Amino acid sequence: MAVPRGCSECQVSLYGLQYILKEERPHCIKCYETLCCNNCVACHKLIGHTSKDVTFKDLHWHDDCFTCSKCSHPLVNQPFVTKDDMLVCTACYRNQFSAKCSACLRTILPGSKKMEHKGNSWHESCFTCKSCQQPVGTRSFVQKDANNYCLGCYGKHFALQCVHCEKPITTGGVSYYDQPWHKECFVCIGCKQQLAGQRFTSRDDSAYCFDCFCNLFAKKCANCTTPISGIGGSKYISFKQRQWHHDCFNCKRCCVSLVGRDFLSCNEDIFCPDCGKDI
């Protein structure tokens, strides 16, 4: 093979000199390194033509510079991870960045399955009920004193018992007359709708929604016949064992309000004094 006369970039004679072909064009060493070689991201020096160029994600290192940012262990041909754009060997990553199991306190290796809850992590095999030691997996559980319990064990050891169904209350209970109830068990004795968060009242130790209490026990207005609840400070008028809503206590004939005024009664009706003259 004939020696080329000169460098294809600077035209310097290559006779007796080392040169490199790049796309079949001869380059002197200086031009080749200037045009084709990369700088190391670790030491920032040129990776010369005699050095090994290690590449990762469009970045370049000398093979001697391609090391763990924590322990400086060489990473060429070794497994590694990146953390905040830094190279980290798997040992350092496990020690410094991997989650620790809240049960056995050992590192949860990257890629292995882990269970998480409220900022804590467990190996899948360590995520068990404190009482029965059975795996919790994806089942519902209750945490108490930093320990996990399946619903059955929690109910057996800690949970209050609903006075209605006698089953454990694990979440969202209601207290009524100092007794615990499930929300779904605390219902109106009349229509059975849930009362938690709703307006209700009681009679003979039984709870009623507002509508059922009014329909079952409230007196009826002599004028409109709808219940007079008396709940919430609503006003009503009582006269001879009959009751009226405050707004319903009006003259039968002219409809003027008789609240605080004289009136006349005839049979089941009431009249203002003017209208009562004609009775």
Coordinates of C-alpha atoms in Angstrom, one line a residue:
M1 CA 0.0 0.0 0.0
A2 CA 1.5 3.3 -1.0
V3 CA 2.1 5.9 1.6
P4 CA -0.1 9.0 0.9
R5 CA 1.8 12.2 0.1
G6 CA 0.2 14.4 2.7
C7 CA -2.6 14.9 5.4
S8 CA -6.0 15.5 3.8
E9 CA -6.5 18.4 6.3
C10 CA -3.3 20.3 6.8
Q11 CA -1.4 18.9 3.8
V12 CA 1.7 18.1 5.9
S13 CA 3.9 15.4 4.4
L14 CA 3.2 12.0 5.9
Y15 CA 6.4 10.4 4.7
G16 CA 7.9 8.5 7.6
L17 CA 5.1 9.6 10.0
Q18 CA 2.2 7.8 11.6
Y19 CA -1.2 8.6 10.2
I20 CA -4.8 7.4 10.4
L21 CA -7.3 6.8 7.7
K22 CA -10.7 8.4 8.4
E23 CA -13.3 7.6 5.7
E24 CA -10.4 6.6 3.5
R25 CA -8.8 10.0 3.9
P26 CA -5.4 10.2 5.5
H27 CA -5.0 12.3 8.6
C28 CA -1.9 13.2 10.6
I29 CA -2.2 12.4 14.3
K30 CA -2.7 16.1 15.3
C31 CA -5.5 16.7 12.8
Y32 CA -7.2 13.4 13.6
E33 CA -7.2 14.1 17.4
T34 CA -8.4 17.6 16.8
L35 CA -11.2 16.7 14.5
C36 CA -12.2 13.2 15.6
C37 CA -11.3 12.6 19.2
N38 CA -13.5 13.5 22.3
N39 CA -12.8 15.1 25.6
C40 CA -13.2 13.1 28.8
V41 CA -16.1 14.4 31.0
A42 CA -14.2 13.4 34.1
C43 CA -10.7 14.9 33.6
H44 CA -11.7 17.1 30.7
K45 CA -8.6 16.1 28.8
L46 CA -8.5 14.8 25.2
I47 CA -9.0 11.1 24.7
G48 CA -6.1 10.5 22.3
H49 CA -6.0 8.0 19.5
T50 CA -4.1 5.5 21.6
S51 CA -6.6 5.7 24.5
K52 CA -9.8 3.7 24.9
D53 CA -12.9 5.8 24.5
V54 CA -15.7 4.6 26.8
T55 CA -19.1 6.0 25.7
F56 CA -22.4 6.3 27.6
K57 CA -25.4 8.4 26.6
D58 CA -23.3 10.5 24.1
L59 CA -20.7 11.2 26.9
H60 CA -17.1 10.0 26.7
W61 CA -14.5 8.9 29.3
H62 CA -11.0 7.6 29.3
D63 CA -11.3 4.0 30.4
D64 CA -9.2 4.9 33.5
C65 CA -11.7 7.7 34.3
F66 CA -14.8 5.6 33.9
T67 CA -15.1 4.9 37.7
C68 CA -17.7 5.0 40.5
S69 CA -18.2 8.6 41.7
K70 CA -18.5 7.2 45.3
C71 CA -15.7 4.6 45.7
S72 CA -13.7 5.1 42.4
H73 CA -14.0 1.5 41.5
P74 CA -13.5 0.9 37.8
L75 CA -16.7 0.4 35.9
V76 CA -15.5 -0.8 32.5
N77 CA -17.3 -4.1 31.8
Q78 CA -19.0 -3.8 35.2
P79 CA -22.7 -3.1 36.0
F80 CA -23.5 0.4 37.1
V81 CA -26.3 2.9 37.5
T82 CA -26.6 6.7 37.2
K83 CA -27.7 9.0 40.0
D84 CA -28.0 12.7 39.3
D85 CA -25.9 12.2 36.2
M86 CA -23.2 10.5 38.3
L87 CA -21.8 7.0 37.7
V88 CA -22.4 4.7 40.7
C89 CA -21.4 1.1 41.1
T90 CA -24.2 -1.2 42.2
A91 CA -22.7 -1.8 45.7
C92 CA -22.6 2.0 46.4
Y93 CA -26.1 2.5 45.0
R94 CA -27.5 -0.2 47.3
N95 CA -25.7 1.2 50.3
Q96 CA -26.5 4.9 49.8
F97 CA -29.6 5.2 47.6
S98 CA -31.7 2.0 47.8
A99 CA -34.6 1.7 50.2
K100 CA -34.1 -0.2 53.4
C101 CA -36.7 -2.8 54.4
S102 CA -38.6 -1.6 57.5
A103 CA -38.7 -5.2 58.8
C104 CA -35.3 -6.7 58.3
L105 CA -33.4 -3.4 57.7
R106 CA -31.6 -4.8 54.7
T107 CA -31.3 -3.1 51.3
I108 CA -34.1 -3.7 48.8
L109 CA -32.1 -4.3 45.7
P110 CA -33.0 -2.3 42.5
G111 CA -35.4 -4.2 40.3
S112 CA -36.7 -6.4 43.1
K113 CA -40.4 -6.1 44.2
K114 CA -41.1 -3.9 47.2
M115 CA -44.1 -2.9 49.1
E116 CA -44.6 0.8 50.2
H117 CA -46.9 2.5 52.6
K118 CA -46.7 6.0 54.1
G119 CA -43.0 6.4 53.2
N120 CA -41.9 3.0 54.5
S121 CA -40.7 0.1 52.3
W122 CA -40.6 -3.7 52.7
H123 CA -39.4 -6.7 50.9
E124 CA -42.5 -8.5 49.6
S125 CA -41.6 -11.5 51.8
C126 CA -41.2 -9.2 54.9
F127 CA -44.5 -7.5 54.4
T128 CA -46.4 -9.7 56.8
C129 CA -49.0 -9.5 59.6
K130 CA -47.4 -8.9 63.0
S131 CA -49.7 -11.4 64.6
C132 CA -50.3 -14.3 62.2
Q133 CA -47.1 -13.7 60.1
Q134 CA -49.0 -14.3 56.9
P135 CA -48.1 -12.2 53.9
V136 CA -50.2 -9.1 53.5
G137 CA -49.6 -8.7 49.8
T138 CA -52.2 -6.4 48.2
R139 CA -54.9 -7.2 50.9
S140 CA -56.3 -4.5 53.2
F141 CA -54.4 -4.1 56.4
V142 CA -54.2 -1.8 59.4
Q143 CA -51.0 -0.2 60.8
K144 CA -50.7 0.2 64.6
D145 CA -47.6 1.2 66.5
A146 CA -45.5 0.8 63.4
N147 CA -46.7 -2.8 62.9
N148 CA -48.9 -4.1 60.2
Y149 CA -51.9 -6.3 60.9
C150 CA -54.3 -8.1 58.6
L151 CA -57.9 -7.1 59.2
G152 CA -58.7 -10.4 60.9
C153 CA -55.9 -10.1 63.5
Y154 CA -56.5 -6.4 64.0
G155 CA -60.1 -7.0 64.7
K156 CA -59.3 -9.8 67.1
H157 CA -56.7 -7.8 69.1
F158 CA -57.6 -4.1 68.9
A159 CA -60.7 -3.1 67.1
L160 CA -63.9 -2.1 68.8
Q161 CA -67.0 -4.2 68.1
C162 CA -70.0 -2.7 66.4
V163 CA -73.0 -2.9 68.8
H164 CA -75.2 -3.7 65.8
C165 CA -73.4 -6.5 63.8
E166 CA -70.8 -7.3 66.5
K167 CA -68.0 -7.2 63.9
P168 CA -64.7 -5.3 64.3
I169 CA -64.7 -1.6 63.3
T170 CA -61.4 -1.1 61.4
T171 CA -62.1 2.3 59.8
G172 CA -64.8 5.0 59.9
G173 CA -66.7 4.2 63.0
V174 CA -69.5 6.3 64.6
S175 CA -70.1 6.8 68.3
Y176 CA -73.7 7.0 69.5
Y177 CA -74.5 7.1 73.2
D178 CA -70.9 6.1 73.8
Q179 CA -71.3 3.0 71.8
P180 CA -69.4 2.1 68.6
W181 CA -71.1 1.5 65.3
H182 CA -70.0 1.0 61.7
K183 CA -71.1 3.9 59.5
E184 CA -73.1 1.5 57.4
C185 CA -74.8 0.0 60.5
F186 CA -75.8 3.3 62.0
V187 CA -79.1 3.8 60.1
C188 CA -82.5 5.3 60.7
I189 CA -84.8 2.9 62.5
G190 CA -87.6 3.9 60.2
C191 CA -86.3 4.1 56.6
K192 CA -82.8 2.5 57.1
Q193 CA -80.8 5.2 55.4
Q194 CA -77.4 5.9 56.9
L195 CA -77.3 8.6 59.5
A196 CA -73.5 9.4 59.7
G197 CA -73.0 13.0 58.7
Q198 CA -76.8 13.6 58.5
R199 CA -79.2 15.4 60.7
F200 CA -81.0 13.0 63.0
T201 CA -82.7 12.7 66.4
S202 CA -83.6 10.0 68.8
R203 CA -86.6 8.6 70.7
D204 CA -86.5 5.7 73.2
D205 CA -82.8 5.3 72.5
S206 CA -83.5 4.7 68.8
A207 CA -82.1 7.0 66.0
Y208 CA -84.4 8.5 63.4
C209 CA -83.7 10.7 60.4
F210 CA -85.5 14.0 60.4
D211 CA -88.2 13.0 58.0
C212 CA -89.1 9.7 59.7
F213 CA -89.1 11.4 63.2
C214 CA -91.5 14.1 61.9
N215 CA -93.8 11.6 60.2
L216 CA -93.9 9.2 63.1
F217 CA -94.0 11.5 66.2
A218 CA -94.4 15.2 65.4
K219 CA -97.7 16.9 65.8
K220 CA -99.5 18.0 62.6
C221 CA -100.2 21.6 61.8
A222 CA -104.0 22.3 62.1
N223 CA -103.8 24.4 58.9
C224 CA -101.4 22.7 56.4
T225 CA -101.4 19.2 58.2
T226 CA -97.6 18.8 57.7
P227 CA -95.5 17.8 60.8
I228 CA -94.3 20.4 63.2
S229 CA -90.9 19.2 64.1
G230 CA -89.8 21.8 66.7
I231 CA -86.2 20.8 65.7
G232 CA -83.7 23.6 65.2
G233 CA -85.8 26.2 67.1
S234 CA -88.7 26.4 64.7
K235 CA -91.7 28.3 66.2
Y236 CA -95.2 27.0 66.5
I237 CA -98.5 28.1 68.2
S238 CA -100.5 25.8 70.5
F239 CA -104.2 26.3 71.4
K240 CA -106.7 23.9 72.9
Q241 CA -104.6 20.8 72.0
R242 CA -104.1 22.0 68.5
Q243 CA -100.9 23.3 66.9
W244 CA -100.0 25.6 64.0
H245 CA -96.7 26.5 62.3
H246 CA -95.9 30.1 63.1
D247 CA -96.6 31.0 59.5
C248 CA -99.8 29.0 59.3
F249 CA -101.6 30.7 62.3
N250 CA -103.7 33.0 60.1
C251 CA -107.4 34.1 60.0
K252 CA -109.4 31.6 58.1
R253 CA -111.2 34.3 56.1
C254 CA -108.8 37.1 55.4
C255 CA -105.5 35.2 56.0
V256 CA -104.0 37.9 58.2
S257 CA -101.4 36.6 60.7
L258 CA -102.9 36.2 64.2
V259 CA -99.5 35.7 65.9
G260 CA -99.5 38.0 69.0
R261 CA -103.0 39.2 68.2
D262 CA -106.5 38.6 69.6
F263 CA -108.5 36.0 67.7
L264 CA -111.7 34.0 67.8
S265 CA -112.2 30.3 67.5
C266 CA -115.2 28.7 65.9
N267 CA -115.3 24.9 65.5
E268 CA -111.9 24.0 64.0
D269 CA -111.2 27.5 62.5
I270 CA -109.7 30.7 63.9
F271 CA -110.6 34.3 62.8
C272 CA -109.4 37.8 63.4
P273 CA -111.8 39.9 65.5
D274 CA -113.1 41.8 62.4
C275 CA -113.9 38.6 60.5
G276 CA -115.2 37.0 63.7
K277 CA -118.0 39.5 64.0
D278 CA -119.9 37.9 61.1
I279 CA -119.7 34.4 62.6

